[in-house]
Coordinates of C-alpha atoms and ligand atoms in Angstrom, one line a residue:
M1 CA 0.3 -0.1 -0.1
V2 CA 1.2 3.2 -0.3
V3 CA 0.7 5.8 2.8
L4 CA 0.9 9.5 2.7
S5 CA 0.5 12.6 4.8
G6 CA 1.8 15.7 5.8
M7 CA 2.0 18.1 8.1
R8 CA 2.2 22.3 8.1
P9 CA 5.5 23.4 9.1
T10 CA 4.3 25.5 12.3
G11 CA 6.5 24.9 14.6
R12 CA 6.5 22.2 17.3
L13 CA 4.7 19.1 17.8
H14 CA 2.2 18.9 20.0
L15 CA 0.2 15.5 21.8
G16 CA -2.5 15.9 19.6
H17 CA -0.2 15.8 16.5
Y18 CA 1.2 12.6 18.2
F19 CA -2.1 11.2 19.4
G20 CA -4.1 12.4 16.2
A21 CA -1.9 11.6 13.6
L22 CA 1.7 10.5 14.0
Q23 CA 0.6 7.5 15.6
N24 CA -0.6 5.9 12.9
W25 CA 2.2 6.8 10.8
L26 CA 4.5 5.3 12.8
K27 CA 2.3 1.9 12.8
L28 CA 1.8 2.4 8.9
Q29 CA 5.5 2.8 8.3
E30 CA 6.5 -0.8 10.7
C31 CA 4.7 -2.7 7.5
N32 CA 7.0 -4.0 5.0
E33 CA 4.4 -4.1 2.3
N34 CA 3.9 0.1 3.2
K35 CA 5.4 2.8 0.7
C36 CA 5.2 5.5 3.3
Y37 CA 5.6 9.4 2.0
F38 CA 5.7 12.2 4.8
M39 CA 6.0 15.3 3.9
S40 CA 6.4 18.9 4.8
A41 CA 3.4 20.8 3.8
D42 CA 5.2 24.3 3.5
W43 CA 3.5 25.5 0.4
H44 CA 0.3 24.8 2.6
A45 CA 1.7 26.8 5.1
L46 CA 2.1 29.6 2.4
T47 CA -1.7 29.7 2.6
T48 CA -1.8 31.6 5.6
D49 CA 1.6 32.6 6.0
Y50 CA 2.5 33.9 3.1
S51 CA 2.7 37.5 4.9
D52 CA 5.9 36.3 7.2
T53 CA 7.3 33.2 5.4
S54 CA 10.8 34.0 7.3
K55 CA 9.8 30.6 10.1
I56 CA 8.6 28.2 7.7
D57 CA 11.8 26.6 6.7
D58 CA 13.0 26.6 10.4
N59 CA 9.7 25.2 10.8
T60 CA 10.4 22.4 8.7
L61 CA 13.0 21.2 10.2
D62 CA 12.0 21.4 13.9
M63 CA 8.9 19.7 12.9
V64 CA 11.2 16.7 11.0
A65 CA 13.7 16.6 14.7
D66 CA 9.9 16.0 16.2
W67 CA 9.2 13.3 13.7
L68 CA 12.4 11.4 13.8
A69 CA 12.6 12.0 17.9
V70 CA 9.5 10.1 18.3
G71 CA 10.7 7.2 15.6
L72 CA 10.0 8.6 12.1
N73 CA 12.6 6.4 10.4
P74 CA 14.0 7.7 7.4
K75 CA 15.6 4.0 6.1
K76 CA 12.0 3.4 6.0
S77 CA 9.7 6.7 5.1
I78 CA 10.7 9.0 2.3
I79 CA 10.6 12.5 4.3
F80 CA 10.0 15.1 1.9
K81 CA 9.6 18.9 1.7
Q82 CA 6.3 19.7 -0.4
S83 CA 8.7 23.1 -2.3
C84 CA 10.9 20.6 -3.5
V85 CA 9.0 18.8 -5.6
P86 CA 7.3 20.9 -8.5
Q87 CA 5.1 18.4 -9.7
H88 CA 2.7 19.0 -6.8
N89 CA 1.8 22.4 -8.4
E90 CA 2.1 20.7 -12.1
L91 CA -1.0 18.7 -10.5
F92 CA -2.6 21.4 -8.8
L93 CA -2.9 23.7 -11.9
I94 CA -4.5 20.8 -13.8
L95 CA -7.2 19.8 -10.9
S96 CA -8.0 23.2 -10.5
M97 CA -9.1 23.6 -14.3
L98 CA -11.8 20.5 -13.2
T99 CA -13.1 21.6 -9.8
P100 CA -16.3 23.5 -9.6
L101 CA -15.9 26.3 -7.3
G102 CA -19.3 25.5 -5.2
W103 CA -16.9 22.2 -3.6
L104 CA -14.4 25.1 -2.9
Y105 CA -16.6 27.7 -0.6
R106 CA -18.8 25.1 0.7
C107 CA -16.0 23.1 2.2
P108 CA -16.6 22.8 6.2
T109 CA -12.9 23.7 6.8
Y110 CA -12.7 26.7 4.7
K111 CA -16.7 28.4 5.9
D112 CA -14.7 27.4 9.6
Q113 CA -11.5 29.5 9.0
I114 CA -13.2 31.9 7.3
K115 CA -15.6 32.4 10.3
E116 CA -12.8 32.3 13.0
I117 CA -8.8 33.6 11.9
K118 CA -9.5 37.1 12.0
N119 CA -5.8 37.9 12.4
K120 CA -4.9 37.4 8.5
D121 CA -6.6 38.3 5.3
L122 CA -7.4 34.8 3.6
N123 CA -9.7 35.9 0.9
N124 CA -7.1 34.9 -1.5
Y125 CA -7.3 31.8 -4.4
G126 CA -4.8 30.5 -3.2
F127 CA -6.1 29.5 1.0
L128 CA -9.2 28.9 -1.2
G129 CA -8.0 26.5 -2.9
Y130 CA -6.1 24.3 -0.5
P131 CA -8.1 21.5 -0.9
I132 CA -7.0 21.2 -4.6
L133 CA -3.0 21.6 -3.2
M134 CA -4.0 19.1 -0.8
S135 CA -5.7 16.2 -3.4
A136 CA -2.5 17.1 -6.0
D137 CA -0.3 16.1 -2.7
I138 CA -2.1 12.5 -2.3
L139 CA -2.8 11.9 -6.0
L140 CA 0.9 12.5 -7.1
Y141 CA 1.6 9.2 -5.5
M142 CA -1.0 6.9 -6.7
T143 CA -1.9 7.1 -2.5
D144 CA -4.2 4.3 -1.1
I145 CA -4.1 5.6 2.5
V146 CA -4.0 9.0 4.4
P147 CA -3.4 8.7 7.7
I148 CA -4.8 12.1 9.4
G149 CA -6.4 14.0 12.2
A150 CA -10.1 13.8 12.2
D151 CA -10.4 17.6 11.8
Q152 CA -8.4 16.9 8.0
L153 CA -11.6 14.3 6.4
P154 CA -13.3 16.9 4.6
H155 CA -10.5 17.4 2.7
L156 CA -10.3 13.3 2.2
E157 CA -13.4 13.4 1.0
F158 CA -12.9 16.3 -1.8
T159 CA -9.8 14.2 -2.8
R160 CA -12.0 11.3 -3.6
N161 CA -14.6 13.3 -5.3
I162 CA -11.6 14.4 -7.1
V163 CA -10.8 10.8 -8.7
K164 CA -14.0 10.4 -9.2
R165 CA -15.0 13.7 -11.4
F166 CA -10.8 12.9 -12.7
T167 CA -12.0 9.6 -14.1
H168 CA -15.2 10.7 -15.2
L169 CA -13.3 13.0 -17.8
Y170 CA -10.2 11.1 -18.9
G171 CA -10.6 7.3 -17.5
K172 CA -9.4 5.4 -14.7
L173 CA -5.5 6.5 -13.3
F174 CA -6.1 7.4 -9.8
K175 CA -6.9 5.2 -6.7
T176 CA -9.3 6.2 -4.4
P177 CA -7.8 7.0 -1.5
K178 CA -8.8 6.3 2.2
A179 CA -8.4 8.2 5.3
K180 CA -7.2 6.2 9.0
L181 CA -7.4 7.9 11.9
T182 CA -6.3 7.3 15.4
K183 CA -8.6 6.1 18.1
E184 CA -8.7 9.4 20.0
A185 CA -8.8 11.6 16.4
K186 CA -9.6 14.4 18.7
V187 CA -7.2 15.3 21.7
L188 CA -8.0 17.8 24.0
G189 CA -6.3 20.8 25.0
L190 CA -5.4 22.0 28.5
D191 CA -8.6 24.0 28.4
G192 CA -10.6 21.4 27.4
R193 CA -11.3 22.8 23.7
K194 CA -9.6 21.1 20.8
M195 CA -5.3 20.9 21.6
S196 CA -4.4 23.0 19.0
K197 CA -1.4 26.2 18.4
S198 CA -4.2 28.5 17.7
Y199 CA -5.8 28.2 21.6
E200 CA -2.4 28.5 23.4
N201 CA -3.6 25.3 25.1
T202 CA -0.7 22.0 24.1
I203 CA 1.5 20.0 25.6
L204 CA 4.6 19.8 23.1
L205 CA 5.8 16.4 22.4
T206 CA 9.0 17.6 23.7
E207 CA 7.8 20.0 25.9
D208 CA 10.3 21.1 28.9
I209 CA 9.4 19.1 32.4
D210 CA 9.1 22.4 34.6
V211 CA 6.8 24.0 31.7
L212 CA 5.3 20.8 31.7
H213 CA 4.7 20.9 35.5
S214 CA 3.3 24.5 35.5
K215 CA 1.0 23.3 33.0
I216 CA -0.2 20.5 34.4
N217 CA -0.7 22.3 37.8
K218 CA -2.9 24.9 36.3
I219 CA -5.2 22.6 34.5
I220 CA -8.7 23.0 35.8
T221 CA -10.3 18.9 36.6
D222 CA -13.7 18.4 37.1
P223 CA -15.4 21.7 38.3
L224 CA -18.2 20.1 40.7
K225 CA -15.4 17.2 42.1
I226 CA -14.1 20.5 45.0
K227 CA -13.2 18.1 47.7
Q228 CA -11.1 14.9 47.4
N229 CA -14.0 12.8 48.5
D230 CA -16.8 14.9 45.9
L231 CA -18.0 12.3 43.4
G232 CA -16.1 13.4 40.2
H233 CA -17.0 13.3 36.8
P234 CA -13.8 11.7 35.2
K235 CA -15.6 11.7 31.6
Q236 CA -15.9 15.8 31.8
C237 CA -12.4 16.2 33.0
V238 CA -9.4 17.2 30.9
V239 CA -7.0 15.0 33.0
F240 CA -8.8 11.8 32.6
S241 CA -8.5 12.7 28.7
F242 CA -4.9 12.7 29.2
Y243 CA -5.0 9.0 30.8
Q244 CA -7.5 8.2 28.0
I245 CA -4.8 9.1 25.5
L246 CA -2.2 7.8 26.9
N247 CA -4.2 4.5 27.0
S248 CA -3.4 3.9 31.1
E249 CA -4.1 0.7 32.3
E250 CA -5.0 1.6 35.4
L251 CA -8.1 3.5 33.1
L252 CA -11.1 1.9 35.0
T253 CA -10.0 1.9 38.5
I254 CA -9.1 5.8 38.0
Q255 CA -12.4 6.5 37.2
N256 CA -14.1 4.2 39.7
S257 CA -12.3 6.0 42.5
C258 CA -12.9 9.2 41.3
E259 CA -16.4 8.8 40.3
L260 CA -17.0 7.6 44.0
G261 CA -14.8 9.9 45.5
L262 CA -12.2 8.2 46.7
R263 CA -9.5 9.6 44.7
G264 CA -8.7 13.3 44.9
C265 CA -7.8 15.4 41.5
M266 CA -3.8 16.1 43.4
T267 CA -3.2 12.7 43.3
C268 CA -4.7 12.3 39.2
K269 CA -2.3 15.0 38.5
R270 CA 0.8 14.0 40.3
N271 CA 0.2 10.6 39.0
L272 CA -0.5 12.0 34.7
M273 CA 2.6 14.3 35.5
D274 CA 4.3 10.8 36.2
K275 CA 2.9 9.0 32.9
L276 CA 4.0 12.6 30.7
V277 CA 7.8 12.6 32.2
E278 CA 8.0 8.8 31.0
F279 CA 6.5 9.3 27.5
I280 CA 8.3 12.9 27.1
K281 CA 12.0 12.9 28.6
P282 CA 13.4 10.7 26.1
L283 CA 11.6 12.2 23.3
N284 CA 13.0 15.8 25.0
N285 CA 16.7 14.3 24.9
E286 CA 16.6 12.5 21.0
R287 CA 14.9 16.0 20.2
K288 CA 18.3 18.1 21.4
H289 CA 21.0 15.9 20.0
L290 CA 18.7 15.5 16.4
I291 CA 18.5 19.7 16.0
S292 CA 21.6 20.3 16.9
D293 CA 22.5 18.4 13.7
R294 CA 20.7 20.8 11.2
K295 CA 22.9 19.4 8.3
Y296 CA 21.8 16.2 9.1
L297 CA 18.1 16.5 8.8
E298 CA 18.2 18.6 5.7
G299 CA 20.0 15.3 4.4
I300 CA 17.6 13.7 5.0
I301 CA 15.2 15.8 3.9
K302 CA 17.2 16.2 0.6
M303 CA 17.5 12.6 -0.2
G304 CA 13.5 12.2 0.8
C305 CA 13.0 15.1 -2.1
H306 CA 15.5 13.0 -4.6
E307 CA 12.6 10.0 -4.4
A308 CA 9.6 11.6 -4.1
I309 CA 10.8 13.6 -7.6
N310 CA 11.1 10.3 -9.4
I311 CA 7.7 8.9 -8.1
A312 CA 5.7 12.6 -9.0
N313 CA 7.2 12.7 -12.6
A314 CA 6.6 8.8 -13.7
T315 CA 3.0 9.7 -12.7
M316 CA 3.5 13.3 -13.9
K317 CA 3.8 11.4 -17.7
K318 CA 0.7 9.0 -17.2
I319 CA -1.4 12.0 -16.6
H320 CA 0.0 13.6 -19.7
K321 CA -0.7 10.7 -21.4
V322 CA -4.6 10.2 -20.2
L323 CA -5.0 14.2 -20.8
K324 CA -3.2 13.9 -24.8
F325 CA -0.4 16.1 -24.0
Ligands
LIG401 N1 -4.1 19.8 5.4 C1 -3.0 18.9 6.2 C2 -3.0 19.5 7.5 O1 -3.2 21.1 8.0 C3 -1.5 19.1 5.7 C4 -1.3 17.9 4.4 C5 -1.2 18.7 3.2 C6 -2.0 16.8 3.8 N2 -1.2 18.0 2.6 C7 -1.0 16.7 2.9 C8 -2.2 15.9 5.1 C9 -1.7 15.5 2.0 C10 -2.5 14.7 4.1 C11 -2.2 13.7 2.8 O2 -2.7 18.7 8.6

């Protein structure tokens, strides 16, 4: 199976990235039958950050360091940068010709972001075309599986529709890609909303341990549980949601003792802190080591781009053929 996914390089990754998508990247990478492509979507970053491009390249390195720290392996996966493979652009252009404008205006992610993001002017053609570029990314490698977070599902649906339209117009060339979600497709942030950099409610995958302490301390747990022996509602508690994503063996015990008022929130937080430190500390060490060697990271991306270009070229040849160019 061909696996492809990407992330916009917006800086260091957080637990939402890991439990929402990366976990699946790692699983898929381990299957020998898969050919995996993981891409820094730096052109996608440009759709919202076009007015300040100064950080995009550094952010790619930061992000790739995090990918490697959690276990992406450049010997098994092709790790590359979208802007190094010009074929993404060519396919984007071709697909944009056959995409009805209504599909773009109706895309739920487009509507949401236009409503929510007020500090940037998103009234531009590139932002409207975001899902077309993502479709080009996916189709250029004849992808079967796209491991993504739940927020990206509308874009995958969009891609599947583009495949239908392309097939109808020119004949069968592309496979219809399928999404793969993690069990915890949505990870909550410190304030109970979805974990997201723009909400400033994240825990970094490589959070400094002191910062982690203060972030966990500030979490508001179940507002109805004030004293230790008040009956708790773990399903509505952010701390408990972290136990869930960490897949803690004591999940049921914790739930029961919280509900029965036998366990206080301080104990819960202390326990969670231990678990997170156990998870994050090795990643911290690994990242420190990786980020100190910029050349090594750049080398990996360069090697990945080289491989990606070869495949992209082969696909473009097939596309030219069905388009009779
Ligand atoms: N839109 C995705 C995100 O914001 C990133 C992305 C770009 C992507 N191209 C892709 C994901 C292709 C999967 C496949 O997270």
